[in-house]
Coordinates of C-alpha atoms and ligand atoms in Angstrom, one line a residue:
X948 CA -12.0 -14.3 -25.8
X949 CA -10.6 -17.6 -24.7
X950 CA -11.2 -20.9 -26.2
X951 CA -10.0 -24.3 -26.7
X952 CA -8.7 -23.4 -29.6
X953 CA -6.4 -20.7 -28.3
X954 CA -5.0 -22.7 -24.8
X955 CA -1.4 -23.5 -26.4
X956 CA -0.2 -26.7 -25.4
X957 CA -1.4 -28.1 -22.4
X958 CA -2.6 -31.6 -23.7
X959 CA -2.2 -33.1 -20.4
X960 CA -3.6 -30.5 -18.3
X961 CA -6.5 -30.0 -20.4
X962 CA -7.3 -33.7 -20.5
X963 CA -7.7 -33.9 -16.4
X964 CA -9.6 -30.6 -16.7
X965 CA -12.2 -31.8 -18.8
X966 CA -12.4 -34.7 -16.8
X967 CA -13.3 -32.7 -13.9
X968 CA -15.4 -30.4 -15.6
X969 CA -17.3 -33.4 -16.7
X970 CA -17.4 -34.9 -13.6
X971 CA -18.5 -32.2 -12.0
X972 CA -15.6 -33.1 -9.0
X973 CA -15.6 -30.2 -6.7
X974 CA -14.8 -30.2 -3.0
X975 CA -11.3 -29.1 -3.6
X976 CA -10.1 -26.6 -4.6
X977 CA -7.5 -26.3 -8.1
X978 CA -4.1 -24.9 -8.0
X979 CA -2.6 -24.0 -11.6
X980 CA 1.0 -23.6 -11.2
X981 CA 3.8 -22.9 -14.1
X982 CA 6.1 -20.1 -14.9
X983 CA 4.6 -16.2 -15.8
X984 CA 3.1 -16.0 -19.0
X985 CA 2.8 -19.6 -19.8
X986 CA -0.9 -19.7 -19.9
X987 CA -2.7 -20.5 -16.1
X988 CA -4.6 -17.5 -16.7
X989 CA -5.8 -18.6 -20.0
X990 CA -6.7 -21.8 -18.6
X991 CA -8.6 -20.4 -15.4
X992 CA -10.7 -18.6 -17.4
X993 CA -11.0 -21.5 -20.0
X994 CA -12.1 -23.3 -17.3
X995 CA -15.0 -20.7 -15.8
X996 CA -16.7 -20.6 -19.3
X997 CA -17.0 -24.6 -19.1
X998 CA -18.4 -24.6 -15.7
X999 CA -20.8 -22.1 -16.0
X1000 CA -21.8 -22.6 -19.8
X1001 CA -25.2 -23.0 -20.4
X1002 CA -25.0 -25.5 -23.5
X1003 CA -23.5 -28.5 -21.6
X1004 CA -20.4 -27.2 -20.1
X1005 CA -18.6 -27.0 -23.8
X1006 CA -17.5 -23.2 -23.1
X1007 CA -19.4 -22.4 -26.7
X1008 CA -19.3 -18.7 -26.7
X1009 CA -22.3 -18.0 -27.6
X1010 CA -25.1 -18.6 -24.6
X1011 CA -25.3 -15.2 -22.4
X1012 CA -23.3 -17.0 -19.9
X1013 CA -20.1 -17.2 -21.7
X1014 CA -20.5 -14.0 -23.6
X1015 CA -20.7 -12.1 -20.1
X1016 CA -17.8 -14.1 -18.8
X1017 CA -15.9 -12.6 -22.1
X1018 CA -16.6 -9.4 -21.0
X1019 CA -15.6 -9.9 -17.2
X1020 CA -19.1 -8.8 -16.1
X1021 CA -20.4 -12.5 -15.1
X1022 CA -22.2 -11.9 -11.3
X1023 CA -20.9 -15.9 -10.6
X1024 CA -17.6 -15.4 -12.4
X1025 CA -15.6 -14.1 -9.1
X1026 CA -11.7 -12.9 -10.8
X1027 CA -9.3 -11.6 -8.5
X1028 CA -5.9 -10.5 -9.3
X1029 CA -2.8 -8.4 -7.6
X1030 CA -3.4 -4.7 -8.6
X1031 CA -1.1 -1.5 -7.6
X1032 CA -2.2 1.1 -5.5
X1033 CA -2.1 4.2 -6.3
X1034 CA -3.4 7.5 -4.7
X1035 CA -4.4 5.3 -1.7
X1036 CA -4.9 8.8 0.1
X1037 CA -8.5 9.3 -2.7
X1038 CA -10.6 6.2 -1.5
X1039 CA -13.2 6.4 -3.8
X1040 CA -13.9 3.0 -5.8
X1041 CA -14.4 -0.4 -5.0
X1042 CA -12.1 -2.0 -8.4
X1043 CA -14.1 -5.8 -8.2
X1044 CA -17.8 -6.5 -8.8
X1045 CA -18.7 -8.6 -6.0
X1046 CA -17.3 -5.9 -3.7
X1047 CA -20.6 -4.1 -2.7
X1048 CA -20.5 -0.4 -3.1
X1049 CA -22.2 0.5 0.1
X1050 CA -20.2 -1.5 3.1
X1051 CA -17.2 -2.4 1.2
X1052 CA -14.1 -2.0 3.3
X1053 CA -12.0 -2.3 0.1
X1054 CA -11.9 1.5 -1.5
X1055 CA -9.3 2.9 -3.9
X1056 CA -8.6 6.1 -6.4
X1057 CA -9.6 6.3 -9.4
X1058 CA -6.1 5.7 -11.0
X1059 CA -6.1 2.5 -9.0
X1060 CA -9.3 1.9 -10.8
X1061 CA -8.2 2.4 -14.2
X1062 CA -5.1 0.4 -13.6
X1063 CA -7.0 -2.9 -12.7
X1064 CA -9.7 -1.8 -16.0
X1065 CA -6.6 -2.0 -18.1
X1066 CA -5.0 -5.0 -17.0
X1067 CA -8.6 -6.6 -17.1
X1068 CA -8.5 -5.1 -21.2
X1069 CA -5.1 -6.3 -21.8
X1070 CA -6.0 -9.8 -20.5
X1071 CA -9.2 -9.9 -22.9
X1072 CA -7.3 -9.5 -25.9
X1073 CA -4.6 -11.7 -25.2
X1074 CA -4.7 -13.8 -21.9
X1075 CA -1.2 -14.6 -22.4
X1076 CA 0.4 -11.2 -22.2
X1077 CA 1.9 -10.5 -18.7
X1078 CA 0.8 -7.0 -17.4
X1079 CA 2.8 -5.0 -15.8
X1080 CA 2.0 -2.0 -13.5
X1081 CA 4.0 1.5 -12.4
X1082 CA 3.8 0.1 -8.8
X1083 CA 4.3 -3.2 -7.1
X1084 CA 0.7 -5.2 -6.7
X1085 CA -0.8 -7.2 -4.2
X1086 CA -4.3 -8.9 -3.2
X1087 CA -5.5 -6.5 -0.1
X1088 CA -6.8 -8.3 2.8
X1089 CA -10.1 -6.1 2.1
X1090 CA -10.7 -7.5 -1.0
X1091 CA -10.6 -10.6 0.1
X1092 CA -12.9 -10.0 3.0
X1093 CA -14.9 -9.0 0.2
X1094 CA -14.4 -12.1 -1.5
X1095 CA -15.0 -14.4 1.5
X1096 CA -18.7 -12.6 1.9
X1097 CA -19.2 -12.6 -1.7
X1098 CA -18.6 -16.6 -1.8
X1099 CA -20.8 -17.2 1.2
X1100 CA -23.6 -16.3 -0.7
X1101 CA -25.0 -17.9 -3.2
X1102 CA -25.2 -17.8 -6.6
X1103 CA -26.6 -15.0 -8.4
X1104 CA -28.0 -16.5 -12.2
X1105 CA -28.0 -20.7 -11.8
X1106 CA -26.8 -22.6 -9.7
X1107 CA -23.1 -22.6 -9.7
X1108 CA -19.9 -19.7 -9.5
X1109 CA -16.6 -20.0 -10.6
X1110 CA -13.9 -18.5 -8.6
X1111 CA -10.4 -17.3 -10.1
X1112 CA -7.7 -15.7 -7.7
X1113 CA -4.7 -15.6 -9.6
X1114 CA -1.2 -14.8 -8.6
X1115 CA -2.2 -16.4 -5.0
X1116 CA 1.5 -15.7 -4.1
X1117 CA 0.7 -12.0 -4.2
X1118 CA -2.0 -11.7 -1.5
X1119 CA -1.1 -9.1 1.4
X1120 CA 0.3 -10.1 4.9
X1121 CA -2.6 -12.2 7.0
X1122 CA -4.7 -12.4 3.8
X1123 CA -3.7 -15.9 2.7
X1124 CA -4.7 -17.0 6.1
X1125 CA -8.3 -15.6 5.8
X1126 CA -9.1 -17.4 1.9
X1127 CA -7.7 -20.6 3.5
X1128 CA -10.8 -21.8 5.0
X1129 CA -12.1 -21.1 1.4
X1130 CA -9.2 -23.4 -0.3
X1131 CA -9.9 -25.6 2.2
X1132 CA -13.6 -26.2 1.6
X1133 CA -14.7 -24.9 -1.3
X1134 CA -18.6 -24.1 -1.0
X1135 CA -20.6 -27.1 -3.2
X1136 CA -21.7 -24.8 -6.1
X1137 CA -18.7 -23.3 -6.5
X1138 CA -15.4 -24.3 -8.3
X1139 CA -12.6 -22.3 -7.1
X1140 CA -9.4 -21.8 -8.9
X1141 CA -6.0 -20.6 -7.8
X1142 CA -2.9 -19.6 -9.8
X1143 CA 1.3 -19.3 -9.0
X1144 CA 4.2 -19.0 -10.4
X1145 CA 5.9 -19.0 -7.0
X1146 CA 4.5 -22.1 -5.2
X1147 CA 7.9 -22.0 -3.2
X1148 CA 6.4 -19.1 -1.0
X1149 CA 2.5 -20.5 -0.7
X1150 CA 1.5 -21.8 2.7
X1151 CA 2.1 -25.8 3.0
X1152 CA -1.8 -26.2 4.2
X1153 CA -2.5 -24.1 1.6
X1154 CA -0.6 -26.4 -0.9
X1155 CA -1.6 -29.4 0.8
X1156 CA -5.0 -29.0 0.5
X1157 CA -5.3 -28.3 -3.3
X1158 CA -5.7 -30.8 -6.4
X1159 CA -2.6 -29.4 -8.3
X1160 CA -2.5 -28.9 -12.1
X1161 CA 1.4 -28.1 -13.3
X1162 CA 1.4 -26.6 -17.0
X1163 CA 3.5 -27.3 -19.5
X1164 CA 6.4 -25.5 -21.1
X1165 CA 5.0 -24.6 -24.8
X1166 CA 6.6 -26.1 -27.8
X1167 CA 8.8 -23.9 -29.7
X1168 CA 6.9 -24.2 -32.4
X1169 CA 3.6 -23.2 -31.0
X1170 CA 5.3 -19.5 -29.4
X1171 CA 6.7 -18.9 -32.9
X1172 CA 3.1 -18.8 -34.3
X1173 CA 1.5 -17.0 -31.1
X1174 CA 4.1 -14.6 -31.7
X1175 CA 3.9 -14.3 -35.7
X1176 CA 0.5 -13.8 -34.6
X1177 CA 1.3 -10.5 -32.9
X1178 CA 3.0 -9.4 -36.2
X1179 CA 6.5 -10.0 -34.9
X1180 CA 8.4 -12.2 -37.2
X1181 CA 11.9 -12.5 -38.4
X1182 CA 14.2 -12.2 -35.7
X1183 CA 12.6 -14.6 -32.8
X1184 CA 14.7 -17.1 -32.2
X1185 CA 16.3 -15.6 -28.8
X1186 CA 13.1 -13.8 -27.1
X1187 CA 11.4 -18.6 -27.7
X1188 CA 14.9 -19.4 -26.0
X1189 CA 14.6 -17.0 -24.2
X1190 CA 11.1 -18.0 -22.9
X1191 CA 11.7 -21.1 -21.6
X1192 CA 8.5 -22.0 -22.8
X1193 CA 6.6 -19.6 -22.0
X1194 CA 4.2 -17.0 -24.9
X1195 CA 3.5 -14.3 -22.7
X1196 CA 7.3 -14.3 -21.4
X1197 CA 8.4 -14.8 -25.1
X1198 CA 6.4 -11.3 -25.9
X1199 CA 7.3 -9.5 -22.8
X1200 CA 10.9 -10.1 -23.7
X1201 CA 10.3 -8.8 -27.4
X1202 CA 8.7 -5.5 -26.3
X1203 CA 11.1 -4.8 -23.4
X1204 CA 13.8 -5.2 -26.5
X1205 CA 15.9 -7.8 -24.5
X1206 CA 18.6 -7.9 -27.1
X1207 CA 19.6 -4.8 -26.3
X1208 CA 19.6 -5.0 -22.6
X1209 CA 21.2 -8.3 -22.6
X1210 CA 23.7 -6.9 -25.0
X1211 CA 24.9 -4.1 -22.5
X1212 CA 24.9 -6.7 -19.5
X1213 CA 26.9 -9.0 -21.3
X1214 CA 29.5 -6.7 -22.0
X1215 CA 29.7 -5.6 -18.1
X1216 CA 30.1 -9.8 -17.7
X1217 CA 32.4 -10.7 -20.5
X1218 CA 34.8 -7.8 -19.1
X1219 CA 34.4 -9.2 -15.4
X1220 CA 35.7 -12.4 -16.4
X1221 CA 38.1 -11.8 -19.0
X1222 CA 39.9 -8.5 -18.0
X1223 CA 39.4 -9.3 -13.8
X1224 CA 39.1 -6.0 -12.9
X1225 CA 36.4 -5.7 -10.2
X1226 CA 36.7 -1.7 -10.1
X1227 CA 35.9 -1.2 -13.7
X1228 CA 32.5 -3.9 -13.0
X1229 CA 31.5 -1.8 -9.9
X1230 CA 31.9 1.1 -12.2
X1231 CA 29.8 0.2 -15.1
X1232 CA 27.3 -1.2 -12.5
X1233 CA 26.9 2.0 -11.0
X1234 CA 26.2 3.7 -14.2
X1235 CA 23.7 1.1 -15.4
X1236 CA 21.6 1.4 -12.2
X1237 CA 22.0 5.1 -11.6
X1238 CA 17.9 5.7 -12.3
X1239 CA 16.5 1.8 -12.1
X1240 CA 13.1 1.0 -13.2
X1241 CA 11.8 -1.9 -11.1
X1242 CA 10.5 -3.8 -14.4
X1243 CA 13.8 -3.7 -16.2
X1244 CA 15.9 -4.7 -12.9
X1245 CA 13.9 -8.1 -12.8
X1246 CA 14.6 -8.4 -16.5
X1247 CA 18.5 -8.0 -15.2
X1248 CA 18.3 -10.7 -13.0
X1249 CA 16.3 -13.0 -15.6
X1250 CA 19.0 -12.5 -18.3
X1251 CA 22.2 -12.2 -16.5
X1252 CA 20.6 -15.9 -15.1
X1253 CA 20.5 -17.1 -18.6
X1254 CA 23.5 -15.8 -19.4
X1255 CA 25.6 -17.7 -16.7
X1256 CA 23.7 -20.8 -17.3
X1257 CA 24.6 -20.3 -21.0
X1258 CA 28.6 -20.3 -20.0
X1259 CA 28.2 -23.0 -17.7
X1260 CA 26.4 -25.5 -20.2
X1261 CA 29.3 -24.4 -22.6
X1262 CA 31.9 -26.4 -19.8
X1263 CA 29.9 -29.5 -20.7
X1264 CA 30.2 -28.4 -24.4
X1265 CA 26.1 -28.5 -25.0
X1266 CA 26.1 -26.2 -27.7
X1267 CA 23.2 -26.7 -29.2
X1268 CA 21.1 -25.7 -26.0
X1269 CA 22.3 -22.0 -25.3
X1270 CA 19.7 -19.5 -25.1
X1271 CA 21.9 -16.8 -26.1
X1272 CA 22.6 -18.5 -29.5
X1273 CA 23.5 -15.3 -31.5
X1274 CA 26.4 -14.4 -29.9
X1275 CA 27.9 -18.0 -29.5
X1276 CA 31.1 -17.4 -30.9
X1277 CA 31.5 -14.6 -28.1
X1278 CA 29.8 -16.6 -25.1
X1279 CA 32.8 -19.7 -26.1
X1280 CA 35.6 -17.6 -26.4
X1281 CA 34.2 -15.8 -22.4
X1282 CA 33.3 -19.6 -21.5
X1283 CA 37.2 -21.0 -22.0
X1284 CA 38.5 -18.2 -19.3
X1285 CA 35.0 -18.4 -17.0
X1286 CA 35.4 -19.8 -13.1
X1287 CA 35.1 -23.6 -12.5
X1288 CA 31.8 -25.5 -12.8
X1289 CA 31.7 -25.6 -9.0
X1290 CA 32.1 -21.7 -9.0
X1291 CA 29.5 -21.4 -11.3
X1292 CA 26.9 -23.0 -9.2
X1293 CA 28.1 -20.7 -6.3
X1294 CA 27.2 -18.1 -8.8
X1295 CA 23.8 -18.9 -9.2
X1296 CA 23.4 -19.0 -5.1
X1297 CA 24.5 -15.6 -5.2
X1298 CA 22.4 -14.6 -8.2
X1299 CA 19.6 -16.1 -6.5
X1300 CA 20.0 -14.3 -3.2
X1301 CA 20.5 -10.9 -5.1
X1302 CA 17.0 -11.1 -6.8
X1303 CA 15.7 -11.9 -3.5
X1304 CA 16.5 -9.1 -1.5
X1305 CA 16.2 -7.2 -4.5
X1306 CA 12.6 -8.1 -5.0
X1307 CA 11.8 -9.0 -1.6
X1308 CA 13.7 -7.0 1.1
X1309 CA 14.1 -3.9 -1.6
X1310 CA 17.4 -3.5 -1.3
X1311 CA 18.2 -0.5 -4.4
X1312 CA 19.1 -2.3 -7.8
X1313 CA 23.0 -0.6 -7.4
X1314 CA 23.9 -2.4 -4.1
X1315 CA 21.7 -5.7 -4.9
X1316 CA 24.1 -6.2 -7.9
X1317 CA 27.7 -4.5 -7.0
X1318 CA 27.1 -6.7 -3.9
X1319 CA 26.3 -9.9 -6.1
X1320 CA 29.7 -9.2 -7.9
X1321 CA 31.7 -8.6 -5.1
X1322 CA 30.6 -12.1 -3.9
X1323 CA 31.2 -13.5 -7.6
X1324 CA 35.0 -11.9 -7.2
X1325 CA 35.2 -14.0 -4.0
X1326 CA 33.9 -17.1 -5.2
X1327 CA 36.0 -17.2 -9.0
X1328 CA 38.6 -19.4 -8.1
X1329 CA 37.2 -21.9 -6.3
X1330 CA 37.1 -25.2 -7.6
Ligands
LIG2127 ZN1 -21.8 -21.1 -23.4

C-alpha cells in the first residue's frame, strides 16, 4: 500500500499537495509530470487515499475507505491506465470497474484481462516498479467513454471521487479530445488527476488547462535503499546512475541486466569510433537486431544515449559525472579519438530521431539503428 512514508523524495511536491488536499482546491484538474518510474503513480494514488479518507483526509490506512482503495476496488476511486490488447477478436470482459457490464462499449479477452489484473498487482506491491507488457498499450477511446459516463454521475459511498488516468500521453487517436472537457472542468466532487512522462506530445489546451506538479529526481541515497529494499545490494552504483533519478527506472535497469547489454553495445561503439569501419558496425548491428524485442530496443536507445553523453561530458573533462563509471578507463581512452563536441550534439539529433520513428513510426529496430549510424558516419568530422 502506499503511504507517506513510502513517497521517496518529493518534499516540494508533497508540500503543495497537502495544501490542496487541505484546502479542498478543486476546479482544476492536476497534472503530475516527471520521468517513468520516478514515483507519479505513487503520488496519484497517495493523493486518492487523502481525498477520500474518512479520518480527516490523513490517508490513515485503516477506515474502509483507504483499505478498499489499497485493494483497487474503491467505487469513487476511478484508475485508468494504458493496457495491451490482446485477442481483441474474444470480446468478453470489460477490464475497469466503472465500466458497466451490460452497455459497455469497451470489451476485451480474457488475456487482456489478466494483463491489466497483473499490472494492477505489480503496482500494489511496489508502485514504483514500471510494468511492462508483451504488446504496446494504449487508453481506448471506449474506456474513456466509459470514464466520461462514469464521472458524470455521482458519487457512489460520500460525497467525493478521485480520478487517476495515468500515462495521459498514451490515450488512443480522438480520445484525448473527448476527456478534455473533463480536464477542463473537473465535476465539484471530484479531484481528477493526470500523469506523463511525455508532456512534449500532450495537447497545449490540455496542458494549459492543468495546475502542474513536476517531480523530483530522487536522491541517490534514497534509490540505494529502495533498491537494498528489493534485496539487490552490492553492485548498484550504475543501474542509480543510470536512473537519473528515478527507483522504478533504477530497478527496471537491474532486472533487464543493463550491464550486460550496455557492455555488447559499447563494444559495437567503441569499434565505430576507433577502428572507422562503418561495414563492420552495420554488420554487428545486423546481428544484434536479427530477432528484436520491443522492450530491450528502447533500452538500446536509453543506453547508447547515456553512453554518448558519457564521451561527450569526458571533452569537458567532468569525470566525476559519467554514468557509465565502471568502465571509465575505456570510455577516456574511446573519448580522446571520438568526433568534435559539435558532432556530438549532431549525434544526439540523430539518436533522437532514431528512437522516434523507432517507437513512433515502427520502423524495425535493424534499419532504425544502421540508419542512425550511417548518419553518425556522415556527421563524424564535422566540427
Ligand atoms: Zn483512511
Amino acid at each position: 500500500m502506499v503511504t507517506v512514508k513510502k513517497i521517496l523524495g518529493q518534499t516540494k511536491p508533497l508540500k503543495t499537495i497537502d495544501r490542496i488536499i487541505r484546502l479542498g482546491k478543486r476546479g482544476q484538474a492536476i497534472l503530475l509530470t516527471g520521468c517513468p518510474g520516478i514515483g507519479k503513480f505513487a503520488m496519484a494514488v497517495h493523493m486518492a487515499y487523502r481525498f477520500l479518507c474518512q479520518d480527516d483526509n490523513k490517508g490513515c490506512g485503516k477506515c474502509s475507505s483507504c483499505r478498499s482503495i489499497s485493494n483497487f476496488n474503491h467505487p469513487d476511486f476511478l484508475l485508468v491506465f494504458p493496457f495491451p490488447n490482446i485477442s481483441p477478436e474474444s470480446k468478453r470482459n470489460t477490464v475497469f470497474h466503472f465500466s458497466d457490464s451490460v452497455s459497455s462499449g469497451a470489451r476485451y479477452s480474457n488475456e487482456t484481462l489478466d494483463e491489466v489484473n497483473r499490472f494492477l498487482a505489480e503496482k500494489s506491491a511496489d508502485p514504483y516498479r514500471i510494468v511492462s507488457f508483451s504488446k504496446k498499450g494504449n487508453i481506448p477511446v471506449e474506456v474513456v467513454k466509459d470514464l466520461i459516463r462514469a464521472i458524470s454521475k455521482r458519487p457512489m459511498l460520500g460525497e467525493r471521487r478521485a480520478v487517476v488516468v495515468c500515462d495521459i500521453d498514451q490515450m488512443a487517436f480522438g480520445a484525448a479530445d473527448l476527456f478534455l472537457k473533463t480536464v477542463e472542468e473537473p465535476p465539484e466532487d471530484s479531484l481528477v488527476i493526470i500523469t506523463s512522462s511525455k508532456t512534449h506530445v500532450l495537447l497545449p489546451t490540455l496542458l494549459s488547462r492543468t495546475l502542474k506538479i513536476p517531480l523530483n529526481p530522487v536522491s541517490y541515497d534514497l534509490i540505494k535503499s529502495y533498491l537494498e529494499k528489493q534485496g539487490i545490494d552490492g553492485s548498484h552504483d550504475f543501474y542509480i546512475r543510470f536512473s537519473s533519478g528515478s527507483p522504478g527506472l533504477a530497478l527496471k535497469a537491474y532486472e533487464d541486466d543493463l550491464v550486460e547489454r550496455r557492455d555488447k553495445l559499447w563494444k559495437i561503439v567503441a569499434e565505430f569510433i576507433e577502428k572507422q569501419s562503418l561495414t563492420n558496425t552495420i554488420e554487428a548491428l545486423q546481428r544484434r537486431y536479427q530477432k528484436p524485442d520491443y522492450d530491450a530496443v528502447r533500452n538500446d536507445f536509453n543506453i547508447l544515449e547515456k553512453i554518448l553523453r558519457d564521451i561527450y561530458i569526458l571533452k569537458f573533462g567532468l569525470e566525476k559525472k559519467l554514468i557509465n563509471i565502471d568502465i571509465k578507463d575505456r570510455i577516456k581512452t574511446v573519448a580522446r579519438v571520438a568526433p568534435s563536441t559539435g558532432a556530438l550534439r549532431r549525434w544526439f539529433k540523430i539518436l533522437a530521431k532514431a528512437s522516434r520513428v523507432h517507437g513512433v513510426n515502427n520502423v524495425s529496430a535493424d534499419i532504425a539503428f544502421i540508419g542512425m549510424f550511417i548518419e553518425f558516419w556522415r556527421m563524424k568530422d564535422l566540427h
